[in-house]
XYZ file of C-alpha atoms in Angstrom:
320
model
C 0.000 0.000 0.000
C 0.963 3.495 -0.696
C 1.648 6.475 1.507
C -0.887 8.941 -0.549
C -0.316 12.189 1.917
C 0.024 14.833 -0.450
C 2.431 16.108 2.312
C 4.143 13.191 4.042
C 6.169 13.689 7.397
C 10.025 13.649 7.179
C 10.892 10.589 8.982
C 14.268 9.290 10.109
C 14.456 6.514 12.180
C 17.083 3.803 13.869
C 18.995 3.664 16.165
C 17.784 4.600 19.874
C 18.246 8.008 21.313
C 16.448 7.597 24.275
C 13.445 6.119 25.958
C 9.898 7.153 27.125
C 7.538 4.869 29.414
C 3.940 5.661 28.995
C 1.702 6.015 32.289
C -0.939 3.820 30.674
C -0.116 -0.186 31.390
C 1.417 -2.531 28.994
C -0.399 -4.960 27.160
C 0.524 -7.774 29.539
C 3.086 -10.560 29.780
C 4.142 -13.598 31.489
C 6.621 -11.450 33.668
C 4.141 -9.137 34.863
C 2.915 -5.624 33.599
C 3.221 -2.366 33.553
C 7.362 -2.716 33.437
C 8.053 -0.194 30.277
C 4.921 -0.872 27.740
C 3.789 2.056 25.857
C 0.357 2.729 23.944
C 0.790 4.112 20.615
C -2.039 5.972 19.344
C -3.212 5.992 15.597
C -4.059 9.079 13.604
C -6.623 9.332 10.759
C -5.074 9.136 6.883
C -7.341 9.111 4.066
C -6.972 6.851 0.826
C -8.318 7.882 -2.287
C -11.585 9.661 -3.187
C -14.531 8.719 -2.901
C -16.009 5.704 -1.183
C -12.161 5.147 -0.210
C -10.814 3.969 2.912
C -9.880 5.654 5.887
C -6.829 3.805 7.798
C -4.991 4.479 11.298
C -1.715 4.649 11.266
C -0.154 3.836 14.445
C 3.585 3.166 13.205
C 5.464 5.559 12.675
C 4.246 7.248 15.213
C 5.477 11.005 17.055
C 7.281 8.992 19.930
C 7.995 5.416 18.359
C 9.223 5.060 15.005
C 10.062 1.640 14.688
C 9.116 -2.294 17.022
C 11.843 -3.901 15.401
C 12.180 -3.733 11.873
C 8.981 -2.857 11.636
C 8.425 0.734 10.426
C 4.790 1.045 9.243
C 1.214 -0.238 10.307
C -1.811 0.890 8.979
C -4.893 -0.723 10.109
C -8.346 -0.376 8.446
C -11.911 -1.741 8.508
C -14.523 -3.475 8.874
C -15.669 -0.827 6.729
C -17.188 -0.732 2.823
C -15.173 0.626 0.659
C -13.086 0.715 -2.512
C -9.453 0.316 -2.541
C -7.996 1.906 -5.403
C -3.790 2.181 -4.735
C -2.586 3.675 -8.732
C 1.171 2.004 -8.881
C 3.442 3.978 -7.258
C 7.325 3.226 -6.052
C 8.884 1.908 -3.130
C 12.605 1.126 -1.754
C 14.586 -0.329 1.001
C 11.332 -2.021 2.297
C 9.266 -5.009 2.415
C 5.121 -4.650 1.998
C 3.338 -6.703 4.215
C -0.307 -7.217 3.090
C -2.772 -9.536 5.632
C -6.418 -8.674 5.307
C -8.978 -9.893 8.105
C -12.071 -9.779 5.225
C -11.991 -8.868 1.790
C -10.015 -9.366 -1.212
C -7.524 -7.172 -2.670
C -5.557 -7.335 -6.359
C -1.632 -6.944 -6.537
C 0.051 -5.945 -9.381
C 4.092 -4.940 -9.445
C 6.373 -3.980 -12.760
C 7.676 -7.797 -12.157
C 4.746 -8.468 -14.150
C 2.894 -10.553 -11.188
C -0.614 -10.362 -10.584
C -2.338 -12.196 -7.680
C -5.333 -11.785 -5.375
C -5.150 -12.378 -2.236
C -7.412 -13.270 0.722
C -8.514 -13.151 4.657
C -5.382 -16.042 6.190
C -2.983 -15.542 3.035
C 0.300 -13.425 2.731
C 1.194 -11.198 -0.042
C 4.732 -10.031 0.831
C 6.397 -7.840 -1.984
C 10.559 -6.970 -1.545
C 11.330 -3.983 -2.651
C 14.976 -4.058 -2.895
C 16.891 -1.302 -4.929
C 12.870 -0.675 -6.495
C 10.140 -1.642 -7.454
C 6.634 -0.197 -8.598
C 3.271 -1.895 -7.557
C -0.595 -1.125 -7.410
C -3.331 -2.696 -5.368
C -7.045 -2.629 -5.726
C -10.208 -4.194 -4.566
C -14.480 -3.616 -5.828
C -16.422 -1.751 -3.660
C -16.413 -4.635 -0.686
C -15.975 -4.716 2.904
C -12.539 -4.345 3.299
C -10.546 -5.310 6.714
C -6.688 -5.872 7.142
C -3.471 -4.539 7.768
C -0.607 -3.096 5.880
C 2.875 -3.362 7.225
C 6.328 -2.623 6.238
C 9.437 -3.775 6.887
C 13.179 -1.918 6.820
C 15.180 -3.878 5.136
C 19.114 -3.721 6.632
C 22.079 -1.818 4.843
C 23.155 -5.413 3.476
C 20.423 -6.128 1.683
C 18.408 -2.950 1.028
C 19.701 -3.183 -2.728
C 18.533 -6.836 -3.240
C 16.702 -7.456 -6.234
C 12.859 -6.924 -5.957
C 10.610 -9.596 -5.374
C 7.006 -11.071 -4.600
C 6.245 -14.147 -2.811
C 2.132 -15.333 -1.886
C 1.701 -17.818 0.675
C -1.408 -18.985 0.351
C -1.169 -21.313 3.218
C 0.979 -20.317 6.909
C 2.156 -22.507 9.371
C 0.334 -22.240 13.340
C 1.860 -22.268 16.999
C -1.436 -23.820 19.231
C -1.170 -23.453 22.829
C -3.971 -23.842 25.745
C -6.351 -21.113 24.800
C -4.677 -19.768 21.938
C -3.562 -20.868 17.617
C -1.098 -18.435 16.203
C -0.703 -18.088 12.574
C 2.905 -17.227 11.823
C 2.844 -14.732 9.087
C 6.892 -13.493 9.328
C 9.657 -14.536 11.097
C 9.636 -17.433 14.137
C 7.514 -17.758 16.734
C 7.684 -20.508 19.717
C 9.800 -22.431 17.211
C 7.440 -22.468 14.655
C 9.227 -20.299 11.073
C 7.154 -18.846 8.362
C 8.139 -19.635 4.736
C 7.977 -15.943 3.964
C 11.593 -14.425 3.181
C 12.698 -12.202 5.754
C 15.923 -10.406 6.216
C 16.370 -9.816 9.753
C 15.199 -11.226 13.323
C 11.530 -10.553 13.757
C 8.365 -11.909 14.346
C 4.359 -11.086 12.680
C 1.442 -13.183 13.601
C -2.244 -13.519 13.645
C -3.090 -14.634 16.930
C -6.587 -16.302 17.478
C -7.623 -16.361 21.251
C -10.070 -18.196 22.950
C -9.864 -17.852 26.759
C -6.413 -16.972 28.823
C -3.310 -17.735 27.164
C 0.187 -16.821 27.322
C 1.865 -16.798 23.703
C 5.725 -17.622 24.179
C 7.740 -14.782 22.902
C 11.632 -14.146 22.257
C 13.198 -12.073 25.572
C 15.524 -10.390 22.767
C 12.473 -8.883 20.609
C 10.598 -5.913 21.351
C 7.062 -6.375 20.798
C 3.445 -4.750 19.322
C 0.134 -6.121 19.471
C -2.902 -4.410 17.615
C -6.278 -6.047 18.394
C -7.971 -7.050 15.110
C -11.355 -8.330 16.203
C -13.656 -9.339 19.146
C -12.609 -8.933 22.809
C -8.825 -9.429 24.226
C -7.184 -8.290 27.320
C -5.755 -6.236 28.057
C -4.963 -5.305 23.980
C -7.026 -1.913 23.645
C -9.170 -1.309 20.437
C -7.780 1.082 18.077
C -3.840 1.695 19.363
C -0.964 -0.218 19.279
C 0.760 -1.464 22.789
C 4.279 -1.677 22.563
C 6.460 -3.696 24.835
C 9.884 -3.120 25.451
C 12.734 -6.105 25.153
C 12.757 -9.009 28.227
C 9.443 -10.876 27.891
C 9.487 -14.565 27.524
C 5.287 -14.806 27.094
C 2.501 -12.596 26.422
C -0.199 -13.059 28.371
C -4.118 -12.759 26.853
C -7.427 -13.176 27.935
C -11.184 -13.149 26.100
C -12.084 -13.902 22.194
C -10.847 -12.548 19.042
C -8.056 -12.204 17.075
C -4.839 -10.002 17.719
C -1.736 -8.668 15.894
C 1.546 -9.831 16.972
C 4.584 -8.100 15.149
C 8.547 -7.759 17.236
C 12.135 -8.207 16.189
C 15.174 -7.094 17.490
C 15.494 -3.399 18.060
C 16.814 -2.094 14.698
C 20.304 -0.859 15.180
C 20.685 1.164 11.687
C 19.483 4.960 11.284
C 16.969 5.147 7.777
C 15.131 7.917 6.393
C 11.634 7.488 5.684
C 9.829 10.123 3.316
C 6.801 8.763 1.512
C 6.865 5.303 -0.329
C 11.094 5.025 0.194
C 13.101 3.711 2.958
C 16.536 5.262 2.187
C 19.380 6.576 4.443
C 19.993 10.099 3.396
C 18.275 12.944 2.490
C 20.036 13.011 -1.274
C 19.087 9.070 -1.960
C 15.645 10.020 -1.027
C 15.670 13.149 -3.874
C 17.128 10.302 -6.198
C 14.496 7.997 -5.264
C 12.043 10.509 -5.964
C 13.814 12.337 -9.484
C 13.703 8.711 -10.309
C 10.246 8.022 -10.216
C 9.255 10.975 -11.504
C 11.401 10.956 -14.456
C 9.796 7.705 -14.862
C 12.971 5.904 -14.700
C 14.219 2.522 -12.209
C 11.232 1.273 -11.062
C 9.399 -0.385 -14.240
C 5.980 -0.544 -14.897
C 2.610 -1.690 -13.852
C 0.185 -3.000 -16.602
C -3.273 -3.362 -16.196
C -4.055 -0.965 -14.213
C -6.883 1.106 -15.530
C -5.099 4.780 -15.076
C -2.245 6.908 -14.057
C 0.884 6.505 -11.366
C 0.843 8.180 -8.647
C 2.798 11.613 -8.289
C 5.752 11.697 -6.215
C 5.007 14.908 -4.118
C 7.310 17.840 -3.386
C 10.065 17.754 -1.145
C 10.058 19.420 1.932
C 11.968 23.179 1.740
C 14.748 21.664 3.534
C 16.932 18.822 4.073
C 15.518 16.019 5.553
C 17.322 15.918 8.870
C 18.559 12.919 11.130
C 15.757 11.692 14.090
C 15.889 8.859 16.628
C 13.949 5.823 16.246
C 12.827 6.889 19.418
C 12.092 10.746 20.157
């Protein structure tokens, strides 16, 4: 999924430059609560025109820029709606699309074209670029769209697309995870990924405790139904040190975590970089219509890179 602000926030993210502790409680673990969680509130973003969706976007956020390598969340639905995403660019990043009801059409300048639907992945690798569009009918449309950093050794790989129409699942008393990215409790999605992290669907159906690596941090976004103490809408972050997460009620819940990511990267609309000048390249690229190939079938126009801000884009924490 695109960015489509006509004015997108400079963002530049990595390493950590400090630490904040929200007052609210964390979402709950195994070792207790309340020891360092945060709640990270969404804001509004439109997508499109009309009869288009309206997501929260929780990641980046003004505090927290990054829960491992993961960099971007936007959440949307149950709501009717049309997605209509025209192909636009993207680098240094992996696109992460899991929908909770409704269908949605992919199509990159690889040339693939694939549907996919509520328990599949679509993950797309954007390497050194690549140029994509997504779409749906007028439907009611309910998901997530994540991305992922890739690191400085690999943030030039070739582009690519994988769809897993089929994920492997952790089960545990009161609790089935589906394991979308990464390894959890042992159990390793095919999906590539290019550093230590985690991204599940997490079904629960009572009180559970999900096992959890001590070395990630963590995020969990509730998706459906009823879970403690996950609330609806934000994202609660917990810090590194957890072996379990502990849940309680019915309904479904968004598990993402990795290591914190060491590297600094500058994030300015659809590009993961790691200066200010790679971003304008990005950007002069695109526009000039040059580096990132081209969609066909889609029934109109790219998208417009916007302007650049009136100055630099200038270094940030990953955490403010």
């Amino acid at each position: 999924m695109s960015n489509l602000e006509r004015d997108p926030r400079e963002i530049r993210c990595g390493a950590e430059t400090g630490t904040k502790t929200s007052a609210e409680p964390d979402a709950g673990t195994g070792a207790g609560t309340g020891a360092g969680g945060e709640v990270l509130m969404g804001r509004e973003v439109p997508l499109g025109g009309p009869r288009a969706m309206t997501v929260s976007r929780t990641l980046p956020g003004a505090h927290r820029r990054m829960i491992g390598a993961w960099c971007f969340v936007d959440a949307y639905g149950p709501q009717r709606a049309v997605m209509r995403v025209p192909p636009h660019p993207h680098t240094g990043l992996q696109t992460v699309s899991w929908l909770v009801a409704g269908e949605v059409l992919h199509r990159d300048s690889l040339g693939t074209l694939q549907e996919v639907r509520p328990g599949q992945l679509n993950l797309m690798t954007a390497g050194r670029g690549i140029s994509h569009s997504e779409e749906s009918p007028e439907t009611v449309l309910h998901g997530v769209q994540l991305w992922v950093a890739l690191p400085g050794g690999q943030r030039h790989v070739a582009p690519g697309f994988e769809h897993h129409p089929s994920l492997p699942v952790l089960r545990g008393p009161g609790f089935a995870a589906t394991v979308v990215m990464g390894t959890l409790g042992g159990v390793v999605s095919p999906a590539t990924a290019y550093s230590p992290l985690v991204g599940a669907e997490v079904a629960v159906d009572g009180t559970c405790e999900v096992p959890v690596d001590p070395a990630f941090e963590h995020g969990l976004l509730l998706l459906d139904g009823e879970v403690e103490p996950v609330g609806r809408g934000p994202l609660s972050y917990l810090p590194p040190g957890r072996a379990g997460v502990r849940l309680s009620g019915r309904g479904r819940v968004l598990l993402i975590g990795g290591e914190p990511f060491g590297e600094e990267i500058v994030m300015w609309w659809n590009f993961v970089g790691r200066s200010h000048d790679e971003i304008a390249a990005f950007r002069k690229e695109w526009s000039e219509g040059e580096g990132f190939g081209s969609v066909e079938g889609f029934d109109g126009a790219p998208l417009p890179a916007p302007a650049l801000p009136n100055l630099r884009l200038k270094p940030r924490g990953r955490v403010r």
